[in-house]
Each structure stands twice: as C-alpha cells, then as structure tokens.
Coordinates of C-alpha atoms and ligand atoms in Angstrom, one line a residue:
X521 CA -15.3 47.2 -167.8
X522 CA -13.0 45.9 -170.6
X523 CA -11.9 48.9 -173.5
X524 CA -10.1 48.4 -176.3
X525 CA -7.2 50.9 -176.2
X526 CA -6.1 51.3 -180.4
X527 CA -3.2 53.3 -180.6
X528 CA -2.5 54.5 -184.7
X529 CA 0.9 56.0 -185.8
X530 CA 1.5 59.4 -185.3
X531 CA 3.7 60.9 -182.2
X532 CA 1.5 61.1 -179.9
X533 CA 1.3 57.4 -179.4
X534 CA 3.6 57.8 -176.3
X535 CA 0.8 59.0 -174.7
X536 CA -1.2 56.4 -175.4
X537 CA 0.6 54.9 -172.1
X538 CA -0.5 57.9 -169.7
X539 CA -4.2 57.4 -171.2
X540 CA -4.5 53.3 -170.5
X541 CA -3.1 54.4 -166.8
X542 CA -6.2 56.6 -165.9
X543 CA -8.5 54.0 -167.6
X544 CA -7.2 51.6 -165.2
X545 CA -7.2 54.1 -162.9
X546 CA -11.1 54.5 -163.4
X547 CA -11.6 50.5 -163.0
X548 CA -11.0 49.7 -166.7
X549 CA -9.4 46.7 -167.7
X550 CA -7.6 47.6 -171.0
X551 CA -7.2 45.4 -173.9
X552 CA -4.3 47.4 -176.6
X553 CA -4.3 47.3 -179.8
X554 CA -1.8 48.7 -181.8
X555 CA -1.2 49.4 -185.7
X556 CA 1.6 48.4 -187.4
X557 CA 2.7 52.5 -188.0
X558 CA 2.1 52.8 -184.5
X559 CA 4.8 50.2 -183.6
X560 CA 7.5 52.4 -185.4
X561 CA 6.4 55.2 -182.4
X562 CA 6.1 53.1 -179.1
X563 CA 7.0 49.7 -178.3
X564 CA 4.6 47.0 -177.6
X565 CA 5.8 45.9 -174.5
X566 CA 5.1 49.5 -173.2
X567 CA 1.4 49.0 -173.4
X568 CA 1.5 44.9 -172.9
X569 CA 3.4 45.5 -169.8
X570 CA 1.5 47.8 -168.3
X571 CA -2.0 46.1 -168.9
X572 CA -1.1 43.0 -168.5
X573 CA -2.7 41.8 -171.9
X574 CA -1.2 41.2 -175.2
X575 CA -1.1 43.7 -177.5
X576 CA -3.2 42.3 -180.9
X577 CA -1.3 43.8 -183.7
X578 CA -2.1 41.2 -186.2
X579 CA -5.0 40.0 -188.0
X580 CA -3.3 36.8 -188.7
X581 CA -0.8 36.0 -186.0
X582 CA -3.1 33.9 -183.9
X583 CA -3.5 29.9 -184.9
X584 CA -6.5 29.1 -183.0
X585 CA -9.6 28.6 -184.1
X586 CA -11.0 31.7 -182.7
X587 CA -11.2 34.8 -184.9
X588 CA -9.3 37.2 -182.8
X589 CA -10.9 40.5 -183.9
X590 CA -15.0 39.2 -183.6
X591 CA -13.8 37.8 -180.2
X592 CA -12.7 41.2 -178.8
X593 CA -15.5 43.6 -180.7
X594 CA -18.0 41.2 -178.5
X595 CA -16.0 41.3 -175.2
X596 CA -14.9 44.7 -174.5
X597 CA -17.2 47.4 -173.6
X598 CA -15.7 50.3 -175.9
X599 CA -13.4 51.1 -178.4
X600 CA -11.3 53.7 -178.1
X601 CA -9.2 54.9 -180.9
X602 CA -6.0 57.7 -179.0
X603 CA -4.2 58.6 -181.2
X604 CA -6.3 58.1 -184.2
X605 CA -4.7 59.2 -187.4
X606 CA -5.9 60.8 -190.6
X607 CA -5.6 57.9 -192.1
X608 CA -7.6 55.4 -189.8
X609 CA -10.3 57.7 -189.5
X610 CA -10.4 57.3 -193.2
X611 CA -10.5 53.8 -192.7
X612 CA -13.2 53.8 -190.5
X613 CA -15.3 56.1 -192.3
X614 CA -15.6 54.2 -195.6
X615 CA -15.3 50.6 -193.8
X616 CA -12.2 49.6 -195.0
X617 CA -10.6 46.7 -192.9
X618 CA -7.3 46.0 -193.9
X619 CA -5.1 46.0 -190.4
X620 CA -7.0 44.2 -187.1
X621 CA -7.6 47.6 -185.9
X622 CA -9.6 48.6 -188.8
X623 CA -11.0 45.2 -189.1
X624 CA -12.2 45.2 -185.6
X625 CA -14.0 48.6 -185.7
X626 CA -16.4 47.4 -188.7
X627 CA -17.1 44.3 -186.6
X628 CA -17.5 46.5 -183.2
X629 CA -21.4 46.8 -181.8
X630 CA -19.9 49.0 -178.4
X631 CA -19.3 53.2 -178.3
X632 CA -16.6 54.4 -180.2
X633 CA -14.4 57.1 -179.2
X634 CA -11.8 58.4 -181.3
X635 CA -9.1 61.3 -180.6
X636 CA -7.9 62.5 -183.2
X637 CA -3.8 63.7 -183.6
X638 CA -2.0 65.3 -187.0
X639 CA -1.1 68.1 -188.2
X640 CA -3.2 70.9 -188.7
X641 CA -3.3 71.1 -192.9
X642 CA -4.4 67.7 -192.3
X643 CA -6.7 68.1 -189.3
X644 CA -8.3 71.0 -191.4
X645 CA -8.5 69.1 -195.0
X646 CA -12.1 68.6 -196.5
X647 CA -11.2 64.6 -196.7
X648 CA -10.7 64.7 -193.1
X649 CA -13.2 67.1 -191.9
X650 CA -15.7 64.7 -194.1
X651 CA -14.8 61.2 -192.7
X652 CA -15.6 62.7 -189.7
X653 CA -18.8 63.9 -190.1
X654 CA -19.4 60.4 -191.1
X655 CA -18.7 59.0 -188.4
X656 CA -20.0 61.2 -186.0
X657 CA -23.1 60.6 -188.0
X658 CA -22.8 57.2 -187.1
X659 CA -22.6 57.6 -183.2
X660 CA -18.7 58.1 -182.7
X661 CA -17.5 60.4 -180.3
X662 CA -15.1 62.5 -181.4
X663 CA -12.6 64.0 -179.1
X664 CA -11.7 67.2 -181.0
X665 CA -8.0 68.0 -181.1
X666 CA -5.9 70.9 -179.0
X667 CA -4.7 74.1 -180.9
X668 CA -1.3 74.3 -180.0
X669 CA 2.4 73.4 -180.8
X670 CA 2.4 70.5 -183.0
X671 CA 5.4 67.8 -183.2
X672 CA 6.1 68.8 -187.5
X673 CA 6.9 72.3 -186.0
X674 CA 4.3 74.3 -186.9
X675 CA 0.8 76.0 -184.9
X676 CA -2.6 75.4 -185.1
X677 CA -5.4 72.5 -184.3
X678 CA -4.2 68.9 -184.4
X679 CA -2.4 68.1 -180.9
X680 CA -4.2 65.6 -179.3
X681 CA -6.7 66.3 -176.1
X682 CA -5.3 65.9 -173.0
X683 CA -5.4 62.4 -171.6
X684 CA -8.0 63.7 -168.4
X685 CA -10.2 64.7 -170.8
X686 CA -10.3 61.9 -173.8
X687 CA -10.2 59.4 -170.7
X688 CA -13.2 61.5 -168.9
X689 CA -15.4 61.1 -172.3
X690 CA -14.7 57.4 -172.1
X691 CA -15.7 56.6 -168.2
X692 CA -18.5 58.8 -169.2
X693 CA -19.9 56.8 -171.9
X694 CA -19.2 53.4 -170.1
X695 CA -21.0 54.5 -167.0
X696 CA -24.4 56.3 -168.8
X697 CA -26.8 55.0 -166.6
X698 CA -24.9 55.2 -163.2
X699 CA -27.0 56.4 -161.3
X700 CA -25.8 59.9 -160.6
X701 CA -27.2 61.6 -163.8
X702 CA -28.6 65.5 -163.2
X703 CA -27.5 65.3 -159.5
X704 CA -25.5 68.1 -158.1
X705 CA -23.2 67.3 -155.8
X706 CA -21.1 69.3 -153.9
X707 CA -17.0 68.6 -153.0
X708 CA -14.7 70.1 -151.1
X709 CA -10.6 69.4 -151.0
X710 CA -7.6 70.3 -150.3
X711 CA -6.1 72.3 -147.0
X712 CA -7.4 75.8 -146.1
X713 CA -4.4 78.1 -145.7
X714 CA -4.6 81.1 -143.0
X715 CA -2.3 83.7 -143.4
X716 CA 0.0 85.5 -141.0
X717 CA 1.5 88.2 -142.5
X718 CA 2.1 88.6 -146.6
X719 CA 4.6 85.6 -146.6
X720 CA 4.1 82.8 -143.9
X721 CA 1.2 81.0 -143.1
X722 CA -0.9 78.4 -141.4
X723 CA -1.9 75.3 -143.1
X724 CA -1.9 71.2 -143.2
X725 CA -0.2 68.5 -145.2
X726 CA -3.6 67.7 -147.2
X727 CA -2.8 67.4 -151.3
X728 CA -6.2 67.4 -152.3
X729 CA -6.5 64.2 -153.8
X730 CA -9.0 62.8 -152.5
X731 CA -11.7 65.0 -152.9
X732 CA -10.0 65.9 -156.9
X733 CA -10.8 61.5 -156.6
X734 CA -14.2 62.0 -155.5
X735 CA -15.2 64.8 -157.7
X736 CA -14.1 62.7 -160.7
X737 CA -15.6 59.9 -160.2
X738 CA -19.3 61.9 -160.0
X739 CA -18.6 63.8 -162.8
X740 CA -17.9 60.6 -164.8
X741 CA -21.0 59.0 -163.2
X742 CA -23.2 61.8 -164.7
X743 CA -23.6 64.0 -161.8
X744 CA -23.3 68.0 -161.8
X745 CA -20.0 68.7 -159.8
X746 CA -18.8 71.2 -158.1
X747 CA -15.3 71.6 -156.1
X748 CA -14.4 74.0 -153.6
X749 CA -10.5 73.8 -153.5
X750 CA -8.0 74.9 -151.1
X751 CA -4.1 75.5 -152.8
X752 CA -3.6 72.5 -154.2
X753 CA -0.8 71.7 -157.2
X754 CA -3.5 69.6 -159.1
X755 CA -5.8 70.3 -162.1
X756 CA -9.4 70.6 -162.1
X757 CA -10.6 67.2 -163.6
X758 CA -12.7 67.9 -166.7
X759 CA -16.3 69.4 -166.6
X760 CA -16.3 69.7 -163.2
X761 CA -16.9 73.8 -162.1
X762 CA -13.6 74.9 -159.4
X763 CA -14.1 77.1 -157.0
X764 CA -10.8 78.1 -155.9
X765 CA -10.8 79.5 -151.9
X766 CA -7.8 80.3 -149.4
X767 CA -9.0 80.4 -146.1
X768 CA -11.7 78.6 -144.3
X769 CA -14.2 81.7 -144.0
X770 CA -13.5 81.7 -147.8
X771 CA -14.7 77.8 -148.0
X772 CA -17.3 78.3 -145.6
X773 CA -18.6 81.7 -148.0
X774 CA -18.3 79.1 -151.2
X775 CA -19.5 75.9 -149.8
X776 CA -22.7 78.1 -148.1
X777 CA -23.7 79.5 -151.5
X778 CA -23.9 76.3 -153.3
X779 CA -25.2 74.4 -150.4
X780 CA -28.9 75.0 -151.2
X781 CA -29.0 74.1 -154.8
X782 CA -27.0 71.0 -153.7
X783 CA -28.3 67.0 -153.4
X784 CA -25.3 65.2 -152.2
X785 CA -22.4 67.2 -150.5
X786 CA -18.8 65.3 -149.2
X787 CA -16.2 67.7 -146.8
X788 CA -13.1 66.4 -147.9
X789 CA -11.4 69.3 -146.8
X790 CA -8.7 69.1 -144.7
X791 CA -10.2 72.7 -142.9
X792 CA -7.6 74.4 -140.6
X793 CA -9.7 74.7 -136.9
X794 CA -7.5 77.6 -136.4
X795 CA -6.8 80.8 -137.7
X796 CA -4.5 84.0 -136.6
X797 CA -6.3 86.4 -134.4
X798 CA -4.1 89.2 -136.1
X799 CA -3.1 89.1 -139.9
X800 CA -0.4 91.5 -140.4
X801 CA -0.4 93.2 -143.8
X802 CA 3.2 94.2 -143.6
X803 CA 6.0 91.5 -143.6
X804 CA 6.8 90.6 -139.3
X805 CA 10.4 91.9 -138.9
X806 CA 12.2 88.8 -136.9
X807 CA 12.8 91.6 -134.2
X808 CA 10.1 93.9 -133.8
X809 CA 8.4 91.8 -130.8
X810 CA 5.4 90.2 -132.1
X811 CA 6.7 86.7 -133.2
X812 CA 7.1 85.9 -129.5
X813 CA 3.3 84.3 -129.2
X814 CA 1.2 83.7 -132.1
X815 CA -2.5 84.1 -131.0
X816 CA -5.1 81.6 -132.6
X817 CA -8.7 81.6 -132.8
X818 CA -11.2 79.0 -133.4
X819 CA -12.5 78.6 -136.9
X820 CA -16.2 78.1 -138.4
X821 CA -16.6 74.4 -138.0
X822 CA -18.2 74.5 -142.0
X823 CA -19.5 71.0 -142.3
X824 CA -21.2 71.5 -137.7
X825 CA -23.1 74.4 -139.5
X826 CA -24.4 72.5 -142.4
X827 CA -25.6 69.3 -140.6
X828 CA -27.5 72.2 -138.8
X829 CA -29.3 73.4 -141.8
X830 CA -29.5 70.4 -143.9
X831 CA -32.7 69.5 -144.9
X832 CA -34.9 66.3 -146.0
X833 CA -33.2 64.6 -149.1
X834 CA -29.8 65.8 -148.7
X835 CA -27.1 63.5 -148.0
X836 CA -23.9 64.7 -145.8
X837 CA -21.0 63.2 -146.1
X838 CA -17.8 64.2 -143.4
X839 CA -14.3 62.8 -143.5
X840 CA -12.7 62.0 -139.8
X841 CA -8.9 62.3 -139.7
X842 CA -7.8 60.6 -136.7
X843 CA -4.2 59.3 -135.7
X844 CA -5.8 57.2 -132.9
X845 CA -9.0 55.9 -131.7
X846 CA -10.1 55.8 -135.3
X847 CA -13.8 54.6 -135.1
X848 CA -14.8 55.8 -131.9
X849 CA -13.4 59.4 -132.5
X850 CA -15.4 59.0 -135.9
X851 CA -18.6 57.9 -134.6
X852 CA -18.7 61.1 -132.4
X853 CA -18.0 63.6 -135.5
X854 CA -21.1 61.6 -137.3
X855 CA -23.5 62.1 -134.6
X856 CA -21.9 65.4 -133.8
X857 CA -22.3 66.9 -136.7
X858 CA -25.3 64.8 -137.7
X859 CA -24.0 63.2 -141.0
X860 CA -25.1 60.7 -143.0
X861 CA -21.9 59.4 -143.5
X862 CA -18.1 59.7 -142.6
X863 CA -15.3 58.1 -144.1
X864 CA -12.6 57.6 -141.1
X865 CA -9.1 57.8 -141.9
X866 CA -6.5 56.6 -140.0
X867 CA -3.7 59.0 -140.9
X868 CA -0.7 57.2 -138.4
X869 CA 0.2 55.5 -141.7
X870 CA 2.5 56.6 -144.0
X871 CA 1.6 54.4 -147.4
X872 CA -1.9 55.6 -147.5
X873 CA -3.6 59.2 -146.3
X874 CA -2.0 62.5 -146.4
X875 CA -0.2 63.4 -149.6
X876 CA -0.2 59.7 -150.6
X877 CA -1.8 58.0 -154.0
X878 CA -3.4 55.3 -152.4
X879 CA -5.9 55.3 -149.5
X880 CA -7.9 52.8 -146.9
X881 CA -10.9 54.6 -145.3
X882 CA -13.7 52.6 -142.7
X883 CA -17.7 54.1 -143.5
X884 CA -19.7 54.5 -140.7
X885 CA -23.1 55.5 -141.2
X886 CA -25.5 56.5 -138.0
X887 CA -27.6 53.3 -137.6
X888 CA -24.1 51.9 -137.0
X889 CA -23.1 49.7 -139.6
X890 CA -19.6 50.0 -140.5
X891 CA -17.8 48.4 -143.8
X892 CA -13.9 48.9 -144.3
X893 CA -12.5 49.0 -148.3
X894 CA -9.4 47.7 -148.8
X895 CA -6.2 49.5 -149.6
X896 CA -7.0 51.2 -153.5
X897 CA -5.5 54.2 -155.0
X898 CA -8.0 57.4 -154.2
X899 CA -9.9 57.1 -157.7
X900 CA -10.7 53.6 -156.5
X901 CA -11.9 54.4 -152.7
X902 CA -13.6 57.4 -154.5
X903 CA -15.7 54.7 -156.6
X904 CA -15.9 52.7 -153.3
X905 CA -17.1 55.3 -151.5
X906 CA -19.8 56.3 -154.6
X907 CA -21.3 52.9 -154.9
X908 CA -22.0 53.1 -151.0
X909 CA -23.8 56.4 -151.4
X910 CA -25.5 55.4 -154.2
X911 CA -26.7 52.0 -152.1
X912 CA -27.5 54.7 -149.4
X913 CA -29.8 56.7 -151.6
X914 CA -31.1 53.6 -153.7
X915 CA -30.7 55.9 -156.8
X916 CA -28.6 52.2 -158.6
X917 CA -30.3 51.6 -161.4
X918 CA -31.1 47.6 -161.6
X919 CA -28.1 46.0 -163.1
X920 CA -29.0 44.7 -167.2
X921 CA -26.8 41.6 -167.6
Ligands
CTP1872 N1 -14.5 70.4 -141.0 C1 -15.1 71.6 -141.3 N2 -14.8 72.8 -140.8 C2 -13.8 72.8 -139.8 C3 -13.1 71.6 -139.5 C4 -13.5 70.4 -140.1 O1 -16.0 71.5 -142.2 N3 -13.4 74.0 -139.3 C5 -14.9 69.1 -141.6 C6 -13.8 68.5 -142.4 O2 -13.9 68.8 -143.8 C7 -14.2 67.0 -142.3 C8 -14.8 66.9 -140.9 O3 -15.2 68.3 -140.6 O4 -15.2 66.6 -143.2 C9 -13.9 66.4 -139.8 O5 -12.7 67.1 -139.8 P1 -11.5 66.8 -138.8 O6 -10.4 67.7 -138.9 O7 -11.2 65.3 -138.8 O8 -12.3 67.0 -137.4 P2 -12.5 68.2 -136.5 O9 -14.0 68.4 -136.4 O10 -11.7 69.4 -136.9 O11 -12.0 67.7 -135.1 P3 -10.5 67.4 -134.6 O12 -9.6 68.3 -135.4 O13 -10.6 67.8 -133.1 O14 -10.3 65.9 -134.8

C-alpha cells in the first residue's frame, strides 16, 4: 500500500516523522509530501531519509514530461494530510491549488484523511469549523484534534491526535474489506506476575509486544478486539477494549468470560506455570525463617482448558516458547492442547523474541504443514501471522486488481 504522507506548517510537523514510522510499520510504503511552510519546521531529508522516497515539494521542480502531482493522486492508495493546517484545510475545502500539496488533493480519487493541528481560537473559528464540514461532506476523514497544551502557550482543542491513533484511522481505511470485519477476537499478552509478599514477585521477561502487535493488526483489519494484558509499560493501541490482569487466575477469570462470545482467540501470554503456595500480606523480614524455601504450585494451564471447551467455528491459536527442540516441543503443545494453530518461537536468540522489536516465529497447524516467516518487526509477523489465519478460515475476500 502506497500513502501519501503531506506534512503542512505548523509545529507539529516533527511528528510527522513518528507517524510515517508506524505507517511503515503497518506495511505502508510512504510517499512525503511537504509544503513549503512546513520546510521552515522539519527538514526534508528527515522524511526523505527515512522513506526512502523524495519528498515532492514542488509543483514545478520536475523536467520530465510526467505531471508529477496526477502521477502520485493515481498511484498511492491514500492521502493523508498530519499536520494539516488552518490554512490547507481551507485550501482543500474551496479547491484552491496553488502549492503541489493542494494541487494534488483536487486531482486525488483515493480516501483522505486529514489531522488537523493549530491553535484553538483558530481550531474553534466559524471559517475553520465550516471548511470542515465541507469536507467531511465530501468523504474526508477528519482526525479531530487533542485538548491539551498547545505550542503558542495557551489551553484548549488544537494539539494534534496522537500518531497511534491518526495512523490507526489510516490502516483502517486502507484495509476496509480485510476480511476481519464484525469478528471478535480475543488476545492475550504480556507476563502474568505472581506475588510473594507486598513487594517481590514472580514473573518472566515477556514485554507484551507481540500480542499489543497482534491485537493491532485485527483491530485495523476491522475485527472487534479485545486484550487481556499482564503489566506491561506499553499503551493500549486504539479501539481495541484492555483488560488489564496480574496474575494468571486473574487471566484465566478474564480470558474465560470473554471466551464464549469470542470467534478467533491467540494466547500470547507469556503465563507463569507457577505460583507461590503462600502469599504473605506483610513484607518477609530477611530473618524471620521463611525465605529459606519458596514453595510453588502449578498454575491453571488457561489456553489446556480452552482447547477443552472450544467449540465448532472457533479458531485457537497457542504460542510455544522453546529454547530447544523448537518444532517437535511445538507440535506436542498443538496436539496437546488441541489448537488450531501455534506459532513456535525459538527464544535462544537474542535479536528476535523476548523484549525484542523484531521477531521470527515457524506456524504449525495440526494436519502438519509448517511455514516459517522471515525475520520482521512484531507488527509485521502479526500481519504474517493474520493473513495465515485468515487463509485458515477462508474469510479473504477475493483480491479486486
Ligand atoms: N499457557 C496458558 N496457561 C499456562 C501456561 C501457558 O494458557 N499456565 C499458554 C501460553 O499463553 C501459550 C501456550 O500456553 O500460548 C504455551 O506456553 P508455553 O509457556 O510455551 O508452554 P507451557 O505449556 O507452559 O509448557 P512449558 O513451559 O513446559 O514449555
């Protein structure tokens, strides 16, 4: 998917460079386009270096025969417009075209998306308020502005959205018709955490990523998501409903009330198999005996007891963590725990896994077949790992060319 990134002068351009990152990160190739205003804010090579593309800034500078601005409105999937200022709203409303970026959204046929960022007598102004009624008339999303501190020093409406979330509208509108519209799918993530006294704990080196990944992704496809989290440092990604838990029985209370009503479900939880026999509510003095042996019991094996009650037309989806003897160890939790899937991970490695950005994980399904994706960050394995469900379930739409 190609998107036209246009970046308009106001302060917030900077973060135009955090927003092209997640659209890459969501399998966008980004085209930018900045205005001349927006130049003054953030340098070019900011955004050309990290797309790899040129940034069009000009409706003039190109000597070929093409016309630059028709070319890009008929290859690129969707404008977005983040930053997008009073002024090129304005623009856009009554058609004026007198920069490329103005020029290129009266040629444009794809979505539009445009987050607004200004100050808040501005934001609030009948002109503005009008223009974009206009164009929300005319089909364009509109990613309303944050109440907050603004950069002019005062408070009110007028910062721009966060990134997550105008980024999140975006993949959303590029992938209507994915496939996973009105399904609800079920995620878990992050480590469980057992508690020993008030102060220490039991837990594992899981960050949560790749389930955060995976519940993304199906919230952009157009599924209904829900996420039961362990403690993890990251944020909920947008529209997707966070259950926050602790402890496995907490999980395992969660997961089971939501299992039910649930079409697709993926244990990406990093769930502690052990818990304290004891939890002390009173801090363990380093002398008063008890530290000597810790005793453990067995926790609920959550994702054993669902493959036991799962019923016709849900799909189950385990992860294996295994430091050695990765597919055969695999292949034994499958059957085990009668899934319809497991993504094996082989955790031995350091550049990928635990705590890490990136991730390489081998499917196995239970007639055998096997396919291994290559080394992608997590939002791309998370896609990976999607488009195999979605095979799976045969829920892909044809393809239109
Ligand atoms: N799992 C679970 N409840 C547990 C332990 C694991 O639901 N108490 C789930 C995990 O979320 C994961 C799968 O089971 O999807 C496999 O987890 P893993 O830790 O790799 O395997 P275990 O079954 O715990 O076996 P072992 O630790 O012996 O490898």
């Amino acid at each position: 998917m190609r998107i036209v990134l246009g970046v308009t002068g106001c302060i917030a351009a900077y973060k135009s460079a955090v927003i092209l990152r997640l659209l890459q990160e969501g399998g966008c190739e980004v085209l930018p386009v900045m205005t001349e205003h927006a130049k003054r804010f953030l340098g070019p090579l900011t955004l050309e270096k990290l797309s790899g593309n040129r940034v069009v800034d000009n409706l003039f500078r190109d000597s070929s025969t093409a016309i630059e601005h028709i070319a890009l409105a008929r290859s690129s999937d969707l404008l977005l417009v983040a930053p997008a200022t009073a002024n090129t709203l304005a623009k856009f409303a009554h058609g004026i075209g007198d920069d490329f970026l103005s020029t290129l959204y009266v040629s444009t046929v794809t979505p539009t998306v445009a987050a607004p960022a200004m100050n808040v007598e501005m934001w609030r102004h009948p002109a503005t308020q009008s223009n974009l009624e206009v164009l929300r008339g005319r089909g364009v999303t509109v990613v309303e502005p944050e109440a907050g501190y603004l950069a002019c020093g005062e408070v009110g409406e007028g910062r721009l959205a966060a990134p997550e979330v105008i980024v999140e509208r975006a993949l959303r509108i590029l992938s209507r018709g994915k496939g996973l519209e009105g399904k609800r799918v079920l995620v878990t993530a992050g480590p469980t955490v057992e508690d020993i006294d008030p102060v220490r704990f039991l837990s594992n080196r899981s960050s949560g990523k790749m389930g955060y990944a995976i519940a993304a992704e199906a919230q952009t496809r157009g599924a209904r998501v829900t996420l039961v989290s362990g403690p993890t440092h990251l944020n909920p990604p947008p529209g997707v409903e966070l259950l926050a838990v602790r402890s496995a029985e907490e999980m395992a209370a969660a997961v089971g009330g939501r299992f039910d009503g649930s079409e697709i479900v993926i244990m990406a939880a990093a769930v502690g198999d052990f818990a304290p026999v004891h939890r002390s509510r009173e801090k363990i003095k380093k002398n008063d005996g008890r530290l000597g042996t810790l005793r453990l019991r067995p926790v609920r094996d959550i994702l054993m007891e669902l493959g036991e009650k799962k019923r016709a037309g849900q799909f189950l989806v385990g992860f294996a963590a295994e430091s050695s003897g990765l597919r055969r160890n695999a292949l034994e939790k499958l059957r085990r725990k009668r899934l319809d899937l497991i993504v094996a991970n082989d955790i031995s490695r350091p550049d990928r896994g635990f705590a890490s950005d990136y991730n390489q994980v081998l499917l196995l399904n239970p007639e055998g077949a096997e396919e291994k994706s290559p080394l992608l960050t997590k939002r791309r394995v998370a896609a990976f790992l999607w488009d195999r469900i979605q095979d799976r379930l045969a829920v892909r739409p044809v393809q239109v060319a």
